[in-house]
XYZ file of C-alpha atoms in Angstrom:
408
model
C 130.072 89.991 127.787
C 128.255 88.492 124.794
C 124.636 87.556 125.434
C 123.101 84.310 124.226
C 121.210 86.304 121.566
C 124.596 87.363 120.174
C 126.125 83.863 120.356
C 123.119 82.259 118.625
C 120.904 84.769 116.837
C 118.509 82.021 115.696
C 117.604 80.756 119.196
C 113.897 81.379 119.858
C 113.550 79.991 123.410
C 115.993 79.850 126.303
C 115.960 78.760 129.951
C 117.807 80.975 132.438
C 117.364 82.390 135.958
C 116.434 85.742 137.495
C 119.397 87.573 139.040
C 117.549 90.660 140.277
C 114.164 92.393 140.102
C 113.521 95.917 141.339
C 110.727 98.510 140.920
C 111.255 100.933 138.022
C 109.564 103.402 135.692
C 109.748 103.616 131.924
C 108.912 106.577 129.694
C 107.019 104.989 126.848
C 105.283 106.313 123.723
C 101.851 104.882 122.893
C 100.016 106.120 119.767
C 102.163 109.266 119.717
C 101.546 110.076 123.400
C 104.286 109.839 126.011
C 103.386 107.844 129.100
C 105.259 106.798 132.219
C 104.824 103.104 132.950
C 105.390 101.616 136.385
C 106.992 98.182 136.446
C 110.172 96.308 137.234
C 113.723 96.103 135.879
C 114.807 92.480 135.629
C 118.340 91.150 135.109
C 118.778 87.543 133.996
C 121.758 85.174 134.151
C 121.756 85.419 130.350
C 119.233 86.401 127.694
C 118.135 85.822 124.119
C 116.421 89.218 124.051
C 118.678 91.755 122.367
C 119.061 95.127 124.130
C 118.903 98.105 121.776
C 122.268 99.160 120.371
C 124.310 99.647 117.204
C 121.338 101.291 115.481
C 119.172 98.216 116.099
C 115.999 98.403 118.237
C 115.527 95.994 121.131
C 113.719 92.660 120.974
C 110.234 91.970 122.287
C 109.282 88.727 123.944
C 108.232 86.961 127.142
C 109.865 85.987 130.410
C 107.599 83.144 131.466
C 104.200 84.596 130.642
C 105.237 88.197 131.423
C 105.638 90.470 128.354
C 108.944 92.324 128.049
C 108.292 95.974 127.123
C 111.886 97.189 126.697
C 115.397 95.759 126.835
C 118.380 98.052 127.416
C 122.055 97.464 128.088
C 123.786 98.713 131.228
C 127.465 97.856 131.019
C 127.715 94.067 130.863
C 124.053 93.535 131.781
C 120.805 93.460 129.825
C 117.916 95.070 131.715
C 114.393 93.853 130.893
C 111.473 96.133 131.792
C 108.334 94.144 132.679
C 104.963 94.940 134.215
C 104.950 92.191 136.884
C 107.618 91.209 139.448
C 109.710 88.059 139.103
C 111.289 86.171 141.997
C 115.066 86.338 142.308
C 116.676 82.961 141.697
C 113.591 81.724 139.841
C 114.222 79.626 136.731
C 112.374 81.115 133.746
C 111.843 80.409 130.077
C 112.514 83.331 127.747
C 110.822 83.518 124.349
C 111.680 86.006 121.636
C 109.189 87.621 119.254
C 110.739 85.846 116.273
C 109.019 87.825 113.512
C 110.399 91.084 114.937
C 113.841 89.579 115.629
C 114.291 88.037 112.177
C 113.162 91.289 110.550
C 115.836 93.161 112.505
C 118.437 90.548 111.544
C 117.579 90.960 107.876
C 117.644 94.775 107.952
C 120.865 94.957 109.999
C 122.799 92.441 107.875
C 121.417 94.173 104.793
C 122.805 97.460 106.072
C 126.249 95.922 106.568
C 126.503 94.622 103.010
C 125.139 97.844 101.465
C 127.521 99.952 103.575
C 130.535 97.803 102.666
C 129.859 97.736 98.926
C 128.957 101.455 98.752
C 132.388 102.207 100.205
C 134.255 99.573 98.162
C 132.639 100.533 94.851
C 132.324 104.318 95.144
C 134.204 105.389 98.277
C 130.956 106.472 100.016
C 131.360 105.956 103.755
C 128.372 105.372 106.054
C 128.117 107.995 108.805
C 124.945 106.655 110.466
C 121.923 104.458 109.844
C 118.389 103.974 111.142
C 116.390 100.750 111.294
C 112.882 102.136 110.836
C 109.543 100.425 111.403
C 108.725 100.260 107.695
C 111.937 101.149 105.881
C 115.544 101.752 106.832
C 117.972 104.543 105.976
C 121.744 104.700 105.546
C 123.393 108.115 105.698
C 126.221 108.243 103.145
C 129.014 110.809 103.246
C 128.390 112.177 99.760
C 126.252 115.054 98.430
C 124.537 112.763 95.886
C 124.351 109.271 94.420
C 123.841 108.924 90.664
C 120.998 106.677 89.414
C 123.505 104.438 87.622
C 125.490 104.033 90.844
C 122.333 103.126 92.745
C 121.458 100.481 90.171
C 124.990 99.051 90.197
C 124.981 98.928 94.000
C 121.630 97.113 94.092
C 122.855 94.549 91.573
C 126.061 93.995 93.564
C 124.362 93.451 96.948
C 121.841 91.030 95.458
C 124.642 89.111 93.755
C 126.191 88.533 97.204
C 122.817 87.135 98.311
C 122.549 84.833 95.278
C 125.975 83.232 95.863
C 125.091 82.336 99.494
C 127.817 84.431 101.122
C 128.554 83.141 104.673
C 128.372 85.466 107.693
C 130.367 84.547 110.783
C 130.870 86.039 114.244
C 134.275 86.430 115.885
C 134.968 87.429 119.490
C 138.306 89.211 119.964
C 139.974 90.681 123.017
C 140.203 94.455 122.966
C 144.028 94.333 122.585
C 143.966 91.864 119.671
C 145.834 93.364 116.657
C 143.057 92.154 114.324
C 140.690 94.658 115.947
C 142.510 97.463 114.129
C 141.798 95.843 110.750
C 138.009 95.941 110.961
C 135.576 98.717 110.121
C 134.223 100.504 113.192
C 132.677 103.763 114.387
C 134.042 103.206 117.904
C 132.935 101.494 121.101
C 130.423 102.856 123.659
C 131.974 104.289 126.823
C 130.498 101.532 129.016
C 131.548 98.630 126.770
C 132.538 95.494 128.655
C 133.911 92.144 127.496
C 135.278 90.935 124.160
C 134.960 92.752 120.842
C 132.373 91.219 118.514
C 133.193 91.164 114.792
C 130.624 90.427 112.062
C 132.504 88.957 109.090
C 130.740 88.798 105.715
C 133.074 86.563 103.731
C 134.995 88.511 101.105
C 132.889 91.616 101.670
C 133.284 93.169 105.087
C 134.493 92.721 108.668
C 132.798 95.122 111.036
C 132.638 95.663 114.794
C 128.975 95.229 115.788
C 126.827 94.131 118.729
C 123.653 93.426 116.747
C 121.921 90.229 115.672
C 122.665 89.000 112.138
C 121.855 86.242 109.669
C 124.387 83.413 109.273
C 124.285 83.590 105.477
C 123.343 86.420 103.128
C 120.934 84.058 101.339
C 118.670 84.495 104.400
C 118.186 88.116 103.344
C 116.234 86.880 100.270
C 116.505 90.209 98.433
C 117.498 93.847 98.951
C 115.640 96.712 97.288
C 117.167 100.184 97.190
C 114.096 102.410 97.014
C 116.025 105.598 96.293
C 117.847 108.496 97.900
C 116.949 111.736 99.636
C 119.014 114.803 100.404
C 120.536 114.479 103.867
C 122.083 116.984 106.225
C 125.417 118.726 105.682
C 126.222 117.420 102.172
C 125.135 113.873 102.953
C 122.712 111.526 101.178
C 120.129 109.252 102.776
C 119.834 105.888 101.038
C 116.460 104.200 101.689
C 116.278 100.406 101.515
C 114.212 97.314 102.288
C 115.453 93.799 102.966
C 113.841 90.353 102.941
C 110.256 90.038 104.121
C 109.828 93.819 103.974
C 110.310 93.687 100.197
C 107.543 91.074 99.933
C 105.183 93.162 102.085
C 106.034 96.276 100.063
C 105.259 94.450 96.800
C 101.955 93.161 98.210
C 100.939 96.626 99.422
C 102.003 98.244 96.128
C 99.944 95.744 94.126
C 96.902 96.326 96.345
C 97.269 100.090 95.844
C 97.664 99.581 92.110
C 94.427 97.566 91.892
C 92.556 100.230 93.867
C 93.841 102.941 91.512
C 92.804 100.877 88.479
C 89.287 100.735 89.908
C 89.176 104.455 90.783
C 90.875 105.896 87.701
C 89.458 103.404 85.172
C 92.875 103.103 83.515
C 95.750 100.621 83.493
C 98.755 101.038 85.814
C 100.911 102.584 83.076
C 98.412 105.438 82.656
C 97.966 106.245 86.358
C 100.384 109.190 86.457
C 98.842 110.773 83.371
C 95.308 110.226 84.742
C 96.138 111.812 88.103
C 97.834 114.750 86.346
C 94.646 115.369 84.324
C 92.518 115.143 87.463
C 94.712 117.653 89.294
C 94.453 120.125 86.418
C 90.666 119.672 86.316
C 90.365 120.200 90.065
C 92.554 123.309 89.863
C 90.305 124.738 87.143
C 87.156 123.902 89.129
C 88.562 125.534 92.252
C 89.396 128.662 90.282
C 85.876 128.754 88.817
C 84.336 128.133 92.225
C 86.363 130.967 93.757
C 85.215 133.326 91.039
C 81.583 132.338 91.660
C 81.994 132.844 95.399
C 83.332 136.358 94.799
C 80.390 137.172 92.559
C 78.017 135.692 95.144
C 79.553 137.844 97.892
C 78.908 140.996 95.866
C 75.289 139.952 95.133
C 74.663 139.140 98.807
C 75.887 142.560 99.931
C 73.886 144.385 97.265
C 70.700 142.551 98.288
C 71.283 143.526 101.913
C 71.947 147.172 101.033
C 68.795 147.316 98.898
C 66.602 145.897 101.654
C 64.623 148.820 103.202
C 63.974 146.724 106.342
C 67.630 145.994 107.020
C 68.990 146.675 110.465
C 72.510 147.332 111.677
C 73.394 143.618 111.994
C 74.252 141.155 109.206
C 74.944 137.441 109.732
C 75.727 134.698 107.194
C 77.073 131.142 107.142
C 78.401 129.560 103.950
C 79.792 126.033 103.999
C 81.914 126.451 100.850
C 83.320 129.932 101.598
C 86.799 131.057 102.599
C 88.523 134.083 104.154
C 88.418 136.050 100.901
C 84.653 135.455 100.567
C 84.103 136.796 104.101
C 86.384 139.786 103.623
C 84.600 140.860 100.404
C 81.303 140.978 102.288
C 82.856 142.720 105.291
C 84.500 145.356 103.090
C 81.196 146.143 101.390
C 79.051 146.312 104.516
C 81.162 147.888 107.246
C 81.201 151.166 105.293
C 77.452 151.227 105.953
C 78.018 151.127 109.739
C 76.773 147.527 109.882
C 78.002 144.956 112.425
C 78.923 141.800 110.469
C 79.232 138.178 111.694
C 80.350 135.635 109.079
C 81.298 131.952 109.255
C 82.380 129.333 106.724
C 82.858 125.571 107.142
C 80.884 122.631 108.500
C 77.769 123.697 110.394
C 78.681 121.745 113.521
C 82.353 121.179 112.818
C 85.471 123.338 112.478
C 85.510 126.469 110.351
C 86.487 130.135 110.034
C 84.777 133.220 111.430
C 84.956 136.999 111.015
C 83.536 139.911 113.002
C 83.581 143.368 111.485
C 82.166 146.694 112.565
C 82.885 149.562 114.954
C 86.346 148.975 116.450
C 85.394 149.284 120.115
C 82.431 146.907 119.847
C 84.413 144.351 117.826
C 87.283 144.426 120.355
C 84.780 144.005 123.185
C 82.770 141.129 121.702
C 85.572 139.279 119.884
C 86.910 137.363 122.929
C 83.368 136.287 123.874
C 82.809 134.920 120.358
C 86.161 133.106 120.523
C 85.101 131.413 123.729
C 81.724 130.297 122.361
C 83.257 128.929 119.141
C 86.213 127.305 120.991
C 88.451 129.157 118.604
C 91.700 131.022 118.167
C 92.006 134.440 116.616
C 92.887 138.096 116.963
C 91.647 141.470 115.850
C 92.489 145.067 115.020
C 91.024 148.037 113.160
C 87.440 146.856 113.441
C 88.132 143.241 112.380
C 88.309 140.100 114.536
C 88.777 136.785 112.781
C 90.214 133.327 113.287
C 89.589 129.590 113.368
C 86.671 127.950 115.168
C 87.119 124.416 116.496
C 83.342 124.013 116.477
C 80.530 126.026 114.860
C 77.884 124.092 116.803
C 77.080 127.204 118.920
C 76.961 129.551 115.949
C 73.251 130.212 116.558
C 73.972 131.289 120.127
C 76.704 133.648 118.926
C 74.375 135.170 116.343
C 71.620 135.725 118.948
C 74.136 137.267 121.362
C 75.512 139.687 118.751
C 72.067 140.607 117.443
C 70.939 141.412 120.979
C 73.999 143.629 121.496
C 73.273 145.501 118.264
C 69.594 146.084 119.185
C 70.667 147.655 122.464
C 72.597 150.253 120.457
C 69.735 151.223 118.150
């Protein structure tokens, strides 16, 4: 069947009734973490909330005052996952999150016109597409797209927007001969009801279940951001449509103003200014590394020349690295000294190194790992790794120093 959202993609509110409501669980991702939500699956007599499909994400909205978390299609039915139960037979008002819906309409219709013209102009067929949260991607069946082709394609799709090209929806029976004339990647196994055709006048007729604009002028503008290498000799074409282009321009301008303030140059000189900064930083890092190496040698010489030195050496250096620690360890372990070194933030994450007699290092290494909440390994008289926190460094130093005194 065709849902009300497919018959009238611009409808924002709709009155219908609850057919069924049963307890359910939904695996949901919140801030990158997967959670299992307990709730209810609700079927309505009809719906204006689009269930995910055809590369288009589902709609968000309300049933009464109950938020709809997910909408999926099961055969001829749309299933709405909600957090609170609804009474069967109850009449309810459904509201769609219009900003999200219209964004999806713009991106999906934009994809159709780009796909059609890329094939008509250059023979590049679309093999898949993704409607992303910030930008969308069309996978084209070609190893590459030339810059001139990209520019020509962008000009062509925007020309179709400027001339107010109509977009209409046709519903055909599955045995209608006209079905064979339209572009399609096939029907899902559980498809039910008539075949829905999205017809962009003079451009494309394509089998599709998604929500679309009624005229390409509603897309406002399409921007082809560029291409990336895809999988198996394919190319990913990245694009924005409509309101996303406006938001992208606003964000780009804000970034540009921030860079003007930071770099003290105009927008046209930003790349050159950043290139100079990177070269300067690279030179400073090289100089700093050289100084750290020299410092490591001086530190070891001072320790060796100290007549009161014991058999334990400990040092923390915020700006050091693994090479700095290894230079010191190489110089001192030949003297039979037990060495404990750390670099990084004093109470934050960092690196550590133990060096000395193999048996003692192997014995004390795991204990140091535990105290520093770290990960590491050791062999041949060395034990080193990453510390999640150096807050207990003082405790580790006292522990190791005590162990060394017991051996004197």
